[in-house]
Tab-separated table of C-alpha atoms in Angstrom:
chain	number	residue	atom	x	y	z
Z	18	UNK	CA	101.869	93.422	115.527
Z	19	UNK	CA	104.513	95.847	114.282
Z	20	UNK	CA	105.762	98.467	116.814
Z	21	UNK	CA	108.516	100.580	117.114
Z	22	UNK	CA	110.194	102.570	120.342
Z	23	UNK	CA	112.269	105.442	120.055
Z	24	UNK	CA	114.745	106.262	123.060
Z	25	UNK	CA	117.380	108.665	123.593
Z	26	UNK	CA	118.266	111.727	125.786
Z	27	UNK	CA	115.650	114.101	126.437
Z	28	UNK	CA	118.458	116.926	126.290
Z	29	UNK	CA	121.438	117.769	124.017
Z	30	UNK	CA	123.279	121.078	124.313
Z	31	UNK	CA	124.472	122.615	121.553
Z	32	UNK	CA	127.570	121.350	119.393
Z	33	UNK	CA	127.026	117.977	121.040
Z	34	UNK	CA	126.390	114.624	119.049
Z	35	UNK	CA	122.447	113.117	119.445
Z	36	UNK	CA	122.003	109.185	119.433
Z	37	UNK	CA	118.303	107.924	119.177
Z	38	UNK	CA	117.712	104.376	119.158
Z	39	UNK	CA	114.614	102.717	117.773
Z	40	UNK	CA	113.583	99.317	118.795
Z	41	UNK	CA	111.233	97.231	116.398
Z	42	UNK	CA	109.217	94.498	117.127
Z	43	UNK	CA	106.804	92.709	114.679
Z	44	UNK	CA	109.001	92.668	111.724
Z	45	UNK	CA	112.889	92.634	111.421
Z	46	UNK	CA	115.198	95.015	108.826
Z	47	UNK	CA	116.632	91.662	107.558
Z	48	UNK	CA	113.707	90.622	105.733
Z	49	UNK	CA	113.676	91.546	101.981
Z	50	UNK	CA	111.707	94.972	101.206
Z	51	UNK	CA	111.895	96.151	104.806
Z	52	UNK	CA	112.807	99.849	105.776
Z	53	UNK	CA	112.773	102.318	108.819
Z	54	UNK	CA	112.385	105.959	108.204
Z	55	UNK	CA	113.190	108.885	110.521
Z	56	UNK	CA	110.934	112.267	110.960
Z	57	UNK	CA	111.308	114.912	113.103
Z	58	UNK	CA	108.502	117.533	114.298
Z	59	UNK	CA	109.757	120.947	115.402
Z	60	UNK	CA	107.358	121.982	117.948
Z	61	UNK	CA	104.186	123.966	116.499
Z	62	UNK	CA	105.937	123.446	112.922
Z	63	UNK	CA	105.721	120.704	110.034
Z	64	UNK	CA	107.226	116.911	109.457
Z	65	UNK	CA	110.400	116.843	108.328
Z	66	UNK	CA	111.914	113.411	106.675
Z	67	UNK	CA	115.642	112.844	107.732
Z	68	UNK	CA	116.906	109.650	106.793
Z	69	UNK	CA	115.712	106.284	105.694
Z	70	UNK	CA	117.316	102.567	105.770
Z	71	UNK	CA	116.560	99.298	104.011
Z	72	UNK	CA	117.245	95.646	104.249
Z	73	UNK	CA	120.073	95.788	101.851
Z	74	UNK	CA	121.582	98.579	103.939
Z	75	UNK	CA	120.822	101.306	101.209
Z	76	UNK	CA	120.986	104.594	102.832
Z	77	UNK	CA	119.343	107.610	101.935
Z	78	UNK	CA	119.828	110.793	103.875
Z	79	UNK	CA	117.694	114.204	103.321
Z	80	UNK	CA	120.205	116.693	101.839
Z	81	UNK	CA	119.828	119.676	103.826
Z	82	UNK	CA	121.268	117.335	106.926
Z	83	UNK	CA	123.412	114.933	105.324
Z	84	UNK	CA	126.807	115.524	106.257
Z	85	UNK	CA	125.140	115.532	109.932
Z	86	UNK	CA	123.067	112.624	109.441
Z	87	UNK	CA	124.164	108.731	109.911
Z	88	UNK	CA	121.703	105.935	110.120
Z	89	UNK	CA	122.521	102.040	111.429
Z	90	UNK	CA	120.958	98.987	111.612
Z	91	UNK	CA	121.544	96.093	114.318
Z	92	UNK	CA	119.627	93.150	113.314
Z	93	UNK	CA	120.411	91.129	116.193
Z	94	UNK	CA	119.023	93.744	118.551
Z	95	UNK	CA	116.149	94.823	115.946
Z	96	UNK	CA	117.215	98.095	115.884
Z	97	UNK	CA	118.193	101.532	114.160
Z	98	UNK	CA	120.317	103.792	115.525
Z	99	UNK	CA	120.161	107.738	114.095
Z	100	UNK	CA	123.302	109.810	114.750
Z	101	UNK	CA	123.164	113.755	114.202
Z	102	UNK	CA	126.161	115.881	115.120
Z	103	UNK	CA	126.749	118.900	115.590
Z	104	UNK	CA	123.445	119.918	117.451
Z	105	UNK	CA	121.734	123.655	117.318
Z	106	UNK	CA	118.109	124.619	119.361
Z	107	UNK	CA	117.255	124.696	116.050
Z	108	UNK	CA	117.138	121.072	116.143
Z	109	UNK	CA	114.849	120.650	119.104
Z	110	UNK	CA	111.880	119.155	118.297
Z	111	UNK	CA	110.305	115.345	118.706
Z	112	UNK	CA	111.753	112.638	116.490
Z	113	UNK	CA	110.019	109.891	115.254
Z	114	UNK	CA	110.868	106.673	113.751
Z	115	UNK	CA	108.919	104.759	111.253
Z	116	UNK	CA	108.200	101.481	109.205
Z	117	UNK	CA	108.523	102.292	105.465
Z	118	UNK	CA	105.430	100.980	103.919
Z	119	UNK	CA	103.654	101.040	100.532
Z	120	UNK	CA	105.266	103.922	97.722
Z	121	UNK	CA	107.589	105.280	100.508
Z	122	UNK	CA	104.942	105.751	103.218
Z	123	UNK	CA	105.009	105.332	106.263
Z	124	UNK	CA	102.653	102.828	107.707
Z	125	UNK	CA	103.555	102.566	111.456
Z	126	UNK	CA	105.447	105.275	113.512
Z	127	UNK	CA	107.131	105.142	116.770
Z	128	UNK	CA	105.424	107.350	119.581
Z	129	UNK	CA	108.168	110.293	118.848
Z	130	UNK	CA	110.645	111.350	121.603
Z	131	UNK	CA	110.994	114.811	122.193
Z	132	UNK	CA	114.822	116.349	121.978
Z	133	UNK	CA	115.697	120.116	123.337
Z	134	UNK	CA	118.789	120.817	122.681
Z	135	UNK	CA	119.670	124.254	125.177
Z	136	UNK	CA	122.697	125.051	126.816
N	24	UNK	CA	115.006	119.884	97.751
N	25	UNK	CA	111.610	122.300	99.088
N	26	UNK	CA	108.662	121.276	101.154
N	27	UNK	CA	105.348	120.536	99.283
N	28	UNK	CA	103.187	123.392	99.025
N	29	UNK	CA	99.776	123.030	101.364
N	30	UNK	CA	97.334	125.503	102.409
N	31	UNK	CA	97.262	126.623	105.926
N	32	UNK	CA	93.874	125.672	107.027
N	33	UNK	CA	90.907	124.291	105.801
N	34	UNK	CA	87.576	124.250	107.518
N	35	UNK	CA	84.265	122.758	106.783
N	36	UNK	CA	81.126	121.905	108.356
N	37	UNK	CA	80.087	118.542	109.638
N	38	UNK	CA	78.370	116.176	106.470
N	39	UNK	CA	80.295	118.381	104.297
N	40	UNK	CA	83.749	117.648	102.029
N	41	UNK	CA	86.708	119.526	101.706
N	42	UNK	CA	89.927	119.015	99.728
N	43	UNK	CA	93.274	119.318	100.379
N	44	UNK	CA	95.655	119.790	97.870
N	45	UNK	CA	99.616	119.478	97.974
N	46	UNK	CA	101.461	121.010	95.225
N	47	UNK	CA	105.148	119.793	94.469
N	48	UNK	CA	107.444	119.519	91.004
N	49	UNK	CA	107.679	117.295	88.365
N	50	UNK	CA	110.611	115.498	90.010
N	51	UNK	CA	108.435	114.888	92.642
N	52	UNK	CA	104.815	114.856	93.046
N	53	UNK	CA	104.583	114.599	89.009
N	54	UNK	CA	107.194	112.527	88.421
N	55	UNK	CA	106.094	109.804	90.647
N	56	UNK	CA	103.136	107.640	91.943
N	57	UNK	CA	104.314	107.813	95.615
N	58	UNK	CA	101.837	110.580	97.111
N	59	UNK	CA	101.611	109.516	100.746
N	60	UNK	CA	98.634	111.010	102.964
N	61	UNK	CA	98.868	111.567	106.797
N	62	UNK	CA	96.297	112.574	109.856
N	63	UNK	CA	97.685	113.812	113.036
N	64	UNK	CA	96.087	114.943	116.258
N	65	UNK	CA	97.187	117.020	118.790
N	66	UNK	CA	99.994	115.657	120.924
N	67	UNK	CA	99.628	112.068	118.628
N	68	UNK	CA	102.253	110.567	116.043
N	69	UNK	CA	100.807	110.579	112.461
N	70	UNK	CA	98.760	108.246	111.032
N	71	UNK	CA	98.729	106.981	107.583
N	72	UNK	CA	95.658	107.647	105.278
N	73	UNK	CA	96.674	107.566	101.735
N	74	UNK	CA	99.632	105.789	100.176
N	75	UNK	CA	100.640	105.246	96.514
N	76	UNK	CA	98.626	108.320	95.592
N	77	UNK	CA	94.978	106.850	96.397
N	78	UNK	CA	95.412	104.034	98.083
N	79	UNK	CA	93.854	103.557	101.452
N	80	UNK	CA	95.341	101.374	104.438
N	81	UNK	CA	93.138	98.862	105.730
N	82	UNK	CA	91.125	100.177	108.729
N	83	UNK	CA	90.870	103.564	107.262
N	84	UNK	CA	87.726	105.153	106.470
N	85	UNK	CA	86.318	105.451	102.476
N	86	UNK	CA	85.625	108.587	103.361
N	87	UNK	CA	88.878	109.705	102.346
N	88	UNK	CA	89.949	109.663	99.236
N	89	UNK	CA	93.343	110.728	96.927
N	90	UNK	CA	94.120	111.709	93.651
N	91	UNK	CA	96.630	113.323	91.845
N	92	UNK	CA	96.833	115.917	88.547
N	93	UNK	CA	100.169	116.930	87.343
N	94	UNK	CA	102.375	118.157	90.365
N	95	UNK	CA	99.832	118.434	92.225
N	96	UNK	CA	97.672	115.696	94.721
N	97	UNK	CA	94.441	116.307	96.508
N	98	UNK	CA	93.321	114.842	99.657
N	99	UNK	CA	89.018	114.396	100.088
N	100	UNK	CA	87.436	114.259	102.793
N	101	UNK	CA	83.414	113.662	102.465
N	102	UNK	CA	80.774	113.499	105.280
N	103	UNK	CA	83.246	115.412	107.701
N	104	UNK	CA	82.809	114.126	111.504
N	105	UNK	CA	84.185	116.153	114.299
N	106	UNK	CA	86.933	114.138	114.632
N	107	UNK	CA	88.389	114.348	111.321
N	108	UNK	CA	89.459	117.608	113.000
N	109	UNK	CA	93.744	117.665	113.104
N	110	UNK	CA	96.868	118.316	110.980
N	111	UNK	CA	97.192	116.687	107.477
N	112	UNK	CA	100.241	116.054	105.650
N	113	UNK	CA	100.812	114.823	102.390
N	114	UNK	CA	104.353	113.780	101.023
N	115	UNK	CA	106.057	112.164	97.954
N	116	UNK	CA	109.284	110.525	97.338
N	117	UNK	CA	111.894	112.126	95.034
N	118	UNK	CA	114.877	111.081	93.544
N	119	UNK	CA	115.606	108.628	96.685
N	120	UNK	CA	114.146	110.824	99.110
N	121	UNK	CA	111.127	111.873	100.894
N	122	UNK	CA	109.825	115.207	101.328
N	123	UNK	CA	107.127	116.304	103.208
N	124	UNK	CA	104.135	119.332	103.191
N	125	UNK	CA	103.896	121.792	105.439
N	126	UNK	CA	100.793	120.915	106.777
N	127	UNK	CA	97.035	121.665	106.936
N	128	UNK	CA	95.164	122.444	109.448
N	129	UNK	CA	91.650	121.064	109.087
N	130	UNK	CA	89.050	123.156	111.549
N	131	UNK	CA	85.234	121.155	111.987
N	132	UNK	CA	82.915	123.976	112.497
């Protein structure tokens, strides 16, 4: 069955660079039509989308946080790797990853990690 | 680009239906099929309900339903059971990205 883990550091402090990995299992990013999404979940506060990856590699970033936002795939690990610089307790809040289903949904999510990012 | 437009909170009583609605643009709830519907309970990742405006996953219950009208989609649900009780988000691609609602939170008196 499709899963996916996301891990990272639990704390950032601010102006620092965050790396979250998510690990899939059940399906693979180099199979045609395949994409992982990333959302993030301020606490008390809404979904946000951040960035989303395909197969092909296509890239597509949200553009409030794109020139802070870089997503990777390894296909040999099964994973995808989110990068977000330049880090603000604004930012704290639980990040998710995703499989991109039907019309752009997402069908299975990660459990979510949660980030703080505090001095 | 903005957030969808949802309503706060919604409550109902159980047996009853409510309806959640999600208003957007016409570059991105109108403009596009791709209304996605999510469930999420306390201290739990989201789950989907509703993809491709009314489409439901397999394992969800017919007792929700989706539409849309212009810029604007609807989430149903009839025959409310306690534990329909949680946050719902819609969302909708646009343009090559996503956006999400702010969220609704649905109270089971």
């Amino acid at each position: 069955q499709i899963t996916l883990k996301e891990s990272g550091p639990t704390l950032v402090k601010p102006t620092q660079t965050l790396t979250l990995t998510c690990t899939l299992s059940g399906f693979s990013l180099s199979t045609t039509g395949v994409g992982v999404g990333w959302i993030r979940q301020p606490p008390g506060k809404a979904l946000e989308w951040l960035a989303l990856i395909y197969w092909d590699d296509d890239k597509r970033y949200s553009p409030s946080l794109k020139s802070r936002l870089t997503v990777t795939k390894d296909t040999s690990k099964n994973q995808v790797v989110l990068t977000m610089t330049n880090m603000d307790p604004v930012d704290t809040a639980t990040y998710y990853c995703a499989h991109r289903g039907m019309g752009e949904s997402f069908d299975y999510w990660g459990q979510g990690t949660l980030v703080t990012v505090s001095s | 680009q903005s957030a969808l437009t949802q309503p706060a909170s919604v409550s109902g009583s159980p047996g009853q239906s409510i309806t959640i609605s999600c208003t957007g643009i016409s570059s991105d709830i109108g403009g596009y099929n791709y209304v996605s519907w999510y469930q999420q309970h306390p201290g739990k990742a989201p789950k989907l309900m509703i993809y491709n405006v009314s489409n439901r996953p397999s394992g969800v219950s017919n007792r929700f339903s989706g539409s849309k009208s212009g810029n604007t989609a609807s989430l149903t649900i009839s025959g409310l059971q306690a534990e329909d009780e949680a946050d719902y988000y819609c969302s909708s691609f646009t343009s090559s990205n996503i956006v999400f609602g702010g969220g609704t939170r649905l109270t089971v008196l």
